[in-house]
Each structure stands twice: as structure tokens, then as C-alpha cells.
Amino acid sequence: MSTTSHPKGLYLLFVTEMWERFSYYGMRAIFVLFMIKALMFDKAHAADIYGTYTGLVYLTPLIGGYIADRYWGNRRSILVGGVLMAIGQFMLFFSGSLHDSNVQSAAWLLYGGLGMLIAGNGLFKPNISSMVGQLYPAGDKRVDSAFTIFYMGINAGSLIAPLVCGTLGDTGHPADFKWGFMAAGFGMLLSLVIFSLFKNKYLVTPEGKPIGMAPKRHHDSGEKVVHAPLTRVEKERLAVILIVSAFVIFFWSAFEQAGASLTFFAEEQTNRNLLGFTVPASYFQSVNPISVVIFAPIFAIIWTKLGKNNREPNSPVKMALGLFFLALGYLVIAFGVEGLEPGVKVSMLWLVSLYVLHTFGELCLSPIGLSLVVKLSPARFTGLMMGIWFLSNAAANKFAGTLSELYPDPSKPVPHFLGYAINNLHDFFMLFVAMAGVSSLVLFALSYKLKKMMHGLQ
């Protein structure tokens, strides 16, 4: 294998993740709309459920990473997690089927389905990400570009998911939401089939040894191999992961407004007429993954070329850039809605511009963060540290739901956040400009110290 090509296992993980993400983002595209249009929840309650669900989705990988590291290995964890998620999606299908005939049963099926999705994702997500890094030898410069390619798989799935599930479910008729959930369920089943068929052939190290297997036991006692104590260098590298994870909370809590407050904005205050066709609000969640698929190869090329010339910025600097682009996206849409009266609709270009700028931020932060966890973690702790990485995502997503509850509603009292009154949409979006902008500046300031703590890894 050349030093520029990538192992075939990367593309298997790419396709497996693509269909799992199709399942997740297809459901997410219609989730809050289903709650407010079919189950008749108010927006604040729907936002709270959304935040709790997505927060727990990113909390359970901490448990899933531990289970894989200690007992099952990555492969078995991925398979079990996938089965649980498929069951969860079909429970949502039955919830949608009962929404008008038995609302109480529909609600219980909703909560049960969310529980299955949460548990399954905890086993699936940290372990498939961990396997990407295991395909490469230590210190391989292809790892950042590999995670960027892998990230394209995530976004290829999330690109088509809102279009398919939104077309089937977001039709204006509440009874149709169930078909969107069914499509998401079949996407998860396809992910499982592909992984099961090809995992043994392609998920191997450069030397041909299988990766992602269950931890070895001592033959005589049946106990796990005892882990060696952490060295000082290992401790400082792990500290970098923990510090950067704190900044990730500010990024994702603003970015994940896409599934709640920005969906409300698309539904209520965006002119969605395009050549006589009313664009479903759920379709706007495809703008980000479309942009990722377009721009991810460009970012991968940029990082690779800068790396060859020893000019590539280190991971903390890249992630600070990600927060900067996030703040810029909200600044653009804040300008677009300044002085906007309730009920007045704005051009789709404002929302599209926000999503494109957020994509630039995502490409600077998310695949780089995944790569950072793999590079800095000792092999025996990779799954656990990936779980901790997703723990910060959990806090961010729960916080995102809380922030979405602040979405201004003229029929309700003016919401406040830490004494800041949110009188209108401009005030709401400027909250995220301040939050992401300050976080970006602080991370830039810390980047030199964090680079030293990484001890030669970038």
C-alpha cells in the first residue's frame, strides 16, 4: 500500500456509517415536526425532548466505548448497536401509525423508540469511529485525511436522508410521518447487512491482522490483560482531549440548532417558494451535508498539502477556526433578520448561507476532533476516550435543546438567558455569535500550550 492511498477498510466503514447516518438524520429531519404537527406538542416541549434525546445519544457512547474496550470489541458492539437502532426506528413508525387513534400509545412508542436509538447509538458510534484509526500504523500522516473522507460518508448519508424521509414524511399530512421513520429503519438495516458481509475481509491492519476484535484473555485464568500505568506524556495528551472537549460543547450547542430552532425558523419565517414548489422545511437539513460532500475533499487536499510543507496548523488551531466559522454563520443570519417583524418571511439564501458557513466550521472541527482522539489516546483507552469525546457532545446537545427553548414567540413572555433578553430573532442569533466567537478566541490563545502538551503529535 502506498503512503497516499487508503485501505479498503476505510471505504467499508464509510458506507456502513453512511447508511447509519441516513437513519439518524432522516429521523432527525422530521422529528420535531412530527412532535408539533402530529402529537401536537408545543415548540418548547418539543425542543426539550429533542435536546434530551440528542444529548443522551451522545452520552451513551461513553458506556459503549467501555464495553468494547473491556468485553465485546468494536465489531460486536457495532452489530448489537445497529440492531437496537433499527428496532427503535420501527417503533417510531408504529408511533406515527397510532398518532391519531391512540395518542397515549403513540407517545409511549415514541419514548420507547428513542430509548432504543439512544442505547444502540452508544454501542455503534464510538466504535466505528475508533476503527478508522486502527487501519493505520502509528504516526501515519494519512489519518486526518482518512477521518475527513470518513466524514464524507457521514454526510453522504445525512445529505439524502432529509430528502428521502422528508419527501415521504413531511408532506403536510401528519399521517405520513410514519413513512419517513420506516425509511430510516430500512437505512439502518442496510448498514448492518453491509458491515456483516465485508467486515472480515477488509477490517484489517496493514499487516493483515483483524481489527476491532474482543480483548484477549489470559488462557489460564480467563481474566483481562492488566493495563500498564499511564506515563506523563500519555496523561498530558489525554488532558488535551479533555480541554478541547470543553470547547466542543460550545460548538455543537450552537451547531445543533439545525434540528430544532432553525427548523422552526425554516417552517415559519423562511420563504420556501421555489419556482412554484414549496420546499419542505426538513429539506434544509440537507444543505449542510451537501456542502460537506462538496467541500470535504477540498479541506482534505488543503490539510494534506500543508502537511507536506510542514505548514499544517495543529488540531487546536483548526478547531478554533471551526468556532470562528460557526460565529460567522450566525452573524450573517442575524444581519438578515434584523428588524424583521413576526410573520414576515425572509429569503432562503440567509438560511443556506448560515449552513454553508457552519459546514466550514464543522470540517475544521469535527473530523479533526475524531482524529485527535485517536492520535492522542493510548490504544488501550481509545474506545473510552472516544466515549468521553462524545460525552461533550452529549452536554452540547442537551444545552442545544435548552437554547432552542429560548426561540422567541410573540405569544409568550420574553425569554432571558443569563440576564440577556431575547426580544426577537436578531437577539436570539446574536447569542450564538457571542458564545462561539469568545470560545474561538480563547481556544486560539490556548493553542500553543496545547501543542506542547501533545508532545509532537499534531
XYZ file of C-alpha atoms in Angstrom:
458
model
C 0.000 0.000 0.000
C 1.324 3.463 -0.905
C 1.630 6.235 1.636
C -1.066 8.275 -0.133
C -3.772 5.692 -0.832
C -6.170 4.477 1.830
C -7.026 0.906 2.877
C -10.254 -0.607 1.565
C -11.484 -0.975 5.143
C -11.878 2.811 5.270
C -14.456 2.665 2.499
C -16.339 -0.173 4.195
C -16.581 1.944 7.335
C -17.541 4.891 5.092
C -20.544 3.012 3.640
C -21.561 1.487 6.987
C -21.541 4.890 8.636
C -23.272 6.469 5.630
C -26.393 4.319 5.998
C -26.425 4.576 9.791
C -26.286 8.363 9.446
C -29.038 8.191 6.827
C -31.125 6.510 9.504
C -30.252 9.048 12.210
C -30.570 12.228 10.139
C -33.650 11.022 8.302
C -35.385 10.636 11.638
C -33.958 13.945 12.917
C -35.206 15.861 9.874
C -38.835 15.145 10.735
C -38.583 14.567 14.497
C -39.608 17.990 15.874
C -42.105 18.444 13.042
C -43.707 15.108 13.990
C -43.975 16.198 17.608
C -45.562 19.593 16.917
C -47.757 18.586 13.961
C -48.820 15.005 14.760
C -48.515 14.691 18.542
C -49.424 18.379 18.994
C -46.610 19.194 21.449
C -45.770 22.889 21.793
C -42.420 24.071 20.446
C -40.733 24.458 23.831
C -41.704 20.938 24.875
C -40.591 19.514 21.518
C -37.260 21.343 21.815
C -36.774 19.950 25.325
C -37.415 16.370 24.149
C -35.133 16.918 21.145
C -32.319 18.185 23.364
C -32.726 15.356 25.871
C -32.757 12.736 23.111
C -29.731 14.059 21.223
C -27.892 14.639 24.499
C -28.398 11.020 25.556
C -27.457 9.833 22.071
C -24.011 11.309 22.699
C -23.844 10.284 26.364
C -24.209 6.527 25.889
C -21.046 6.220 23.715
C -19.110 6.557 26.971
C -20.673 3.267 28.058
C -20.397 1.730 24.600
C -16.710 2.562 24.361
C -16.073 0.944 27.744
C -17.982 -2.211 26.790
C -15.999 -2.521 23.566
C -12.621 -1.915 25.244
C -13.239 -4.393 28.045
C -15.560 -7.056 26.729
C -17.031 -7.131 23.216
C -14.599 -5.343 20.924
C -15.634 -2.868 18.240
C -17.205 -5.340 15.816
C -19.740 -6.948 18.134
C -20.622 -3.596 19.687
C -21.375 -2.148 16.247
C -23.625 -5.070 15.303
C -25.618 -5.057 18.548
C -25.956 -1.289 18.430
C -27.200 -1.386 14.862
C -29.902 -3.932 15.691
C -31.142 -1.802 18.603
C -31.298 1.306 16.420
C -33.247 -0.482 13.698
C -35.795 -1.612 16.323
C -36.027 1.982 17.579
C -36.792 3.383 14.138
C -39.578 0.869 13.573
C -41.050 1.719 16.977
C -41.248 5.329 15.756
C -43.019 4.037 12.639
C -45.682 2.452 14.860
C -45.870 5.658 16.905
C -46.652 7.552 13.725
C -49.243 4.946 12.789
C -51.138 5.476 16.055
C -50.855 9.248 16.472
C -54.494 9.965 15.581
C -56.163 6.844 17.011
C -54.314 6.285 20.295
C -52.231 9.290 21.287
C -51.090 7.794 24.596
C -49.754 4.628 22.936
C -48.145 6.753 20.226
C -46.326 8.773 22.888
C -45.121 5.646 24.714
C -43.891 4.147 21.432
C -42.086 7.423 20.734
C -40.277 7.348 24.068
C -39.519 3.623 23.764
C -38.159 4.066 20.261
C -35.971 6.943 21.407
C -34.632 4.737 24.199
C -33.642 2.004 21.744
C -31.981 4.570 19.461
C -30.060 6.025 22.396
C -28.783 2.640 23.599
C -27.924 1.427 20.096
C -26.077 4.581 19.165
C -23.991 4.275 22.331
C -22.625 0.953 21.106
C -22.321 1.899 17.440
C -20.921 5.417 17.248
C -17.673 5.383 19.293
C -16.626 2.016 17.957
C -16.951 2.639 14.258
C -15.007 5.894 14.672
C -12.297 4.073 16.660
C -11.846 1.506 13.893
C -10.876 4.168 11.359
C -7.678 4.948 13.252
C -6.862 1.268 13.751
C -6.490 0.797 9.989
C -3.272 2.879 10.009
C 0.131 2.464 11.664
C 1.070 4.857 14.478
C 2.153 8.290 13.256
C 0.671 7.853 9.777
C 0.068 11.286 8.224
C -2.967 9.962 6.337
C -5.099 9.783 9.480
C -6.507 13.355 9.292
C -7.450 12.932 5.629
C -8.864 9.468 6.422
C -11.210 10.945 9.005
C -12.188 13.681 6.556
C -13.050 11.003 3.966
C -14.910 9.044 6.645
C -16.744 12.245 7.482
C -17.902 12.423 3.879
C -19.630 9.085 4.477
C -21.436 10.564 7.460
C -22.588 13.463 5.355
C -23.435 11.472 2.253
C -25.988 9.681 4.426
C -27.230 12.853 6.069
C -27.471 14.525 2.643
C -30.012 12.134 1.166
C -31.781 11.386 4.463
C -33.840 14.611 4.808
C -34.710 14.464 1.110
C -35.976 10.878 1.279
C -37.520 10.913 4.749
C -38.749 14.482 4.321
C -40.400 13.680 0.989
C -42.122 10.639 2.500
C -42.968 12.110 5.898
C -43.068 15.932 5.715
C -45.979 16.170 3.273
C -48.331 18.389 5.251
C -50.333 15.342 6.328
C -49.420 14.139 9.866
C -50.322 10.550 8.985
C -47.370 10.418 6.575
C -44.612 10.931 9.155
C -44.558 7.183 9.740
C -43.230 6.548 6.229
C -40.224 8.747 6.941
C -39.471 6.718 10.059
C -39.857 3.482 8.104
C -37.315 4.647 5.518
C -34.911 5.469 8.366
C -35.372 1.942 9.731
C -34.541 0.336 6.400
C -31.434 2.524 6.135
C -30.205 1.112 9.439
C -30.837 -2.458 8.282
C -28.823 -1.820 5.112
C -25.908 -0.521 7.206
C -25.944 -3.733 9.254
C -26.019 -6.011 6.204
C -23.081 -4.271 4.513
C -20.944 -4.340 7.659
C -21.726 -8.002 8.362
C -20.870 -9.151 4.842
C -17.493 -7.442 4.433
C -16.048 -6.845 7.917
C -13.826 -9.956 7.956
C -12.321 -9.235 4.556
C -11.489 -5.553 4.842
C -11.197 -4.565 8.513
C -7.533 -5.470 8.947
C -4.267 -3.742 9.809
C -1.624 -3.053 7.130
C -0.119 -6.425 8.150
C -3.434 -8.206 7.562
C -4.417 -8.735 11.211
C -8.115 -8.247 12.073
C -9.061 -5.115 13.992
C -11.952 -4.488 16.343
C -11.911 -7.933 17.943
C -12.805 -8.630 21.587
C -9.931 -8.065 24.070
C -7.723 -11.107 24.664
C -7.896 -13.028 27.935
C -5.244 -14.966 29.777
C -5.735 -18.608 28.848
C -5.093 -19.850 32.357
C -7.295 -17.540 34.402
C -9.759 -16.116 31.912
C -9.087 -12.564 33.162
C -8.397 -9.486 31.039
C -4.811 -8.415 30.421
C -3.857 -5.816 33.071
C -3.284 -2.342 31.661
C 0.078 -0.633 32.303
C 0.017 2.709 34.207
C -0.180 5.895 32.154
C 3.071 7.763 31.518
C 3.401 11.541 31.970
C 3.264 12.093 28.207
C 0.129 9.961 27.926
C -1.515 11.889 30.761
C -0.790 15.253 29.128
C -2.109 14.034 25.783
C -5.287 12.826 27.446
C -5.569 16.217 29.165
C -5.555 17.869 25.726
C -8.543 15.744 24.719
C -10.412 16.786 27.863
C -9.623 20.501 27.421
C -10.596 20.560 23.751
C -13.765 18.611 24.552
C -14.909 21.503 26.729
C -14.760 23.849 23.730
C -16.633 21.324 21.620
C -19.644 21.875 23.891
C -19.935 25.485 22.693
C -19.597 24.443 19.066
C -22.227 21.707 18.985
C -24.758 23.501 21.183
C -24.891 26.206 18.519
C -24.483 23.904 15.510
C -27.267 21.536 16.605
C -29.873 24.283 16.455
C -30.417 22.805 12.990
C -32.709 20.123 14.373
C -34.904 22.428 16.447
C -34.845 26.263 16.391
C -33.522 26.504 12.828
C -36.202 24.043 11.746
C -38.802 26.298 13.401
C -37.249 29.227 11.516
C -37.381 27.335 8.220
C -41.008 26.327 8.815
C -42.340 29.701 9.946
C -40.184 32.583 8.738
C -38.423 31.404 5.592
C -39.927 31.966 2.166
C -39.779 28.409 0.865
C -41.336 29.037 -2.537
C -39.027 27.865 -5.313
C -40.379 28.069 -8.869
C -43.881 27.352 -7.627
C -42.772 24.474 -5.384
C -42.928 24.813 -1.596
C -39.681 23.395 -0.241
C -40.370 21.271 2.872
C -38.725 22.685 5.991
C -36.989 19.342 6.532
C -35.078 19.715 3.238
C -32.909 22.498 4.668
C -31.135 19.947 6.846
C -29.593 18.615 3.617
C -27.764 21.887 2.917
C -25.058 21.113 5.475
C -24.259 17.578 4.248
C -24.395 18.689 0.597
C -21.814 21.324 1.488
C -19.708 18.749 3.341
C -19.644 16.419 0.337
C -18.596 19.350 -1.874
C -16.013 20.877 0.435
C -14.626 17.907 2.401
C -12.302 16.827 -0.464
C -11.063 20.407 -0.707
C -10.313 20.555 3.015
C -8.616 17.147 2.825
C -6.397 18.386 -0.003
C -5.594 21.586 1.888
C -4.553 19.719 5.059
C -2.505 17.203 3.044
C -0.629 19.857 1.052
C 0.038 21.971 4.128
C 1.245 18.843 5.923
C 3.747 18.027 3.162
C 5.174 21.527 3.502
C 5.177 21.358 7.313
C 2.743 24.299 7.436
C -0.388 22.494 8.552
C -1.974 24.151 11.618
C -2.209 21.938 14.678
C -5.541 20.438 15.704
C -6.464 23.036 18.378
C -5.940 25.859 15.848
C -8.126 24.068 13.303
C -10.825 23.669 15.905
C -10.626 27.348 16.880
C -11.171 28.146 13.190
C -14.237 25.920 13.324
C -15.727 28.009 16.129
C -14.921 31.184 14.181
C -16.857 29.989 11.115
C -19.764 28.996 13.355
C -19.936 32.504 14.835
C -19.706 33.999 11.336
C -22.693 31.942 10.156
C -24.882 33.252 12.959
C -23.639 36.796 12.355
C -24.808 36.556 8.734
C -28.326 35.386 9.604
C -28.566 37.875 12.487
C -27.969 40.600 9.904
C -30.642 39.067 7.659
C -33.354 39.121 10.331
C -32.515 42.481 11.915
C -35.718 44.491 12.250
C -37.811 41.567 10.980
C -41.425 41.644 12.118
C -43.192 38.441 13.288
C -44.843 36.671 10.373
C -42.601 38.282 7.750
C -40.609 35.722 5.788
C -37.061 36.107 4.514
C -35.199 34.625 1.562
C -33.935 31.067 1.754
C -30.453 32.407 0.974
C -29.955 33.580 4.556
C -30.511 30.107 5.975
C -28.490 28.458 3.208
C -25.589 30.863 3.838
C -25.623 30.006 7.542
C -25.495 26.278 6.827
C -22.606 26.640 4.348
C -20.520 28.664 6.811
C -21.345 26.168 9.545
C -20.096 23.437 7.229
C -16.701 25.146 7.003
C -16.635 25.216 10.787
C -17.664 21.584 11.026
C -14.912 20.479 8.639
C -12.338 22.316 10.739
C -13.564 20.803 13.986
C -15.430 17.522 13.835
C -13.271 15.158 11.719
C -10.174 16.802 13.185
C -11.506 16.153 16.682
C -12.160 12.482 15.934
C -8.658 12.151 14.530
C -7.207 13.942 17.574
C -8.805 11.461 19.976
C -7.355 8.503 18.064
C -3.877 10.048 17.780
C -3.571 11.154 21.420
C -5.184 8.171 23.154
C -3.166 5.112 24.173
C -4.527 2.151 22.176
C -5.972 0.527 25.309
C -8.071 3.636 26.031
C -9.168 4.678 22.535
C -12.754 3.454 22.844
C -13.171 5.016 26.273
C -11.685 8.359 25.192
C -13.901 8.349 22.112
C -16.785 7.902 24.543
C -15.576 10.890 26.578
C -15.342 12.902 23.356
C -18.974 12.103 22.682
C -19.776 12.953 26.309
C -19.006 16.576 25.469
C -21.346 16.216 22.501
C -23.988 14.942 24.920
C -23.721 18.033 27.097
C -23.760 20.208 23.967
C -26.870 18.619 22.522
C -28.806 18.883 25.781
C -27.687 22.513 26.007
C -28.785 22.968 22.378
C -32.297 21.881 23.325
C -32.318 24.309 26.256
C -31.198 27.142 23.982
C -33.848 26.215 21.401
C -36.478 26.743 24.084
C -35.407 30.429 24.024
C -36.635 30.773 20.411
C -38.766 33.948 20.530
C -42.534 33.528 20.358
C -44.646 36.735 20.259
C -47.468 34.974 22.121
C -45.255 34.162 25.112
C -43.180 36.193 27.633
C -39.753 37.395 26.508
C -37.183 34.686 27.329
C -33.936 35.528 29.115
C -30.543 33.831 29.204
C -28.141 34.866 31.976
C -29.878 38.248 32.126
C -29.841 38.707 28.335
C -33.336 39.464 26.986
C -34.215 37.764 23.699
C -36.794 40.114 22.229
C -36.552 38.934 18.630
C -34.714 36.642 16.231
C -31.791 39.057 15.915
C -31.194 38.855 19.665
C -31.545 35.067 19.533
C -28.927 34.604 16.814
C -26.517 37.124 18.346
C -26.426 34.949 21.474
C -24.687 32.267 19.385
C -22.355 34.796 17.764
C -21.087 35.814 21.191
C -20.864 32.267 22.537
C -18.955 30.809 19.574
C -16.838 33.915 18.971
C -15.497 34.130 22.526
C -14.814 30.378 22.582
C -12.839 30.676 19.351
C -10.617 33.437 20.720
C -9.919 31.557 23.958
C -9.002 28.351 22.114
C -6.667 30.278 19.781
C -4.961 31.706 22.875
C -4.516 28.240 24.388
C -3.381 26.500 21.200
C 0.379 26.979 21.754
C 0.233 25.408 25.226
C -1.937 22.554 23.967
C 0.525 21.909 21.139
C 3.324 21.420 23.681
C 1.159 19.028 25.701
C 0.614 16.909 22.574
C 4.357 16.093 22.514
C 4.978 16.050 18.793
C 1.569 14.894 17.595
C -0.359 17.425 15.521
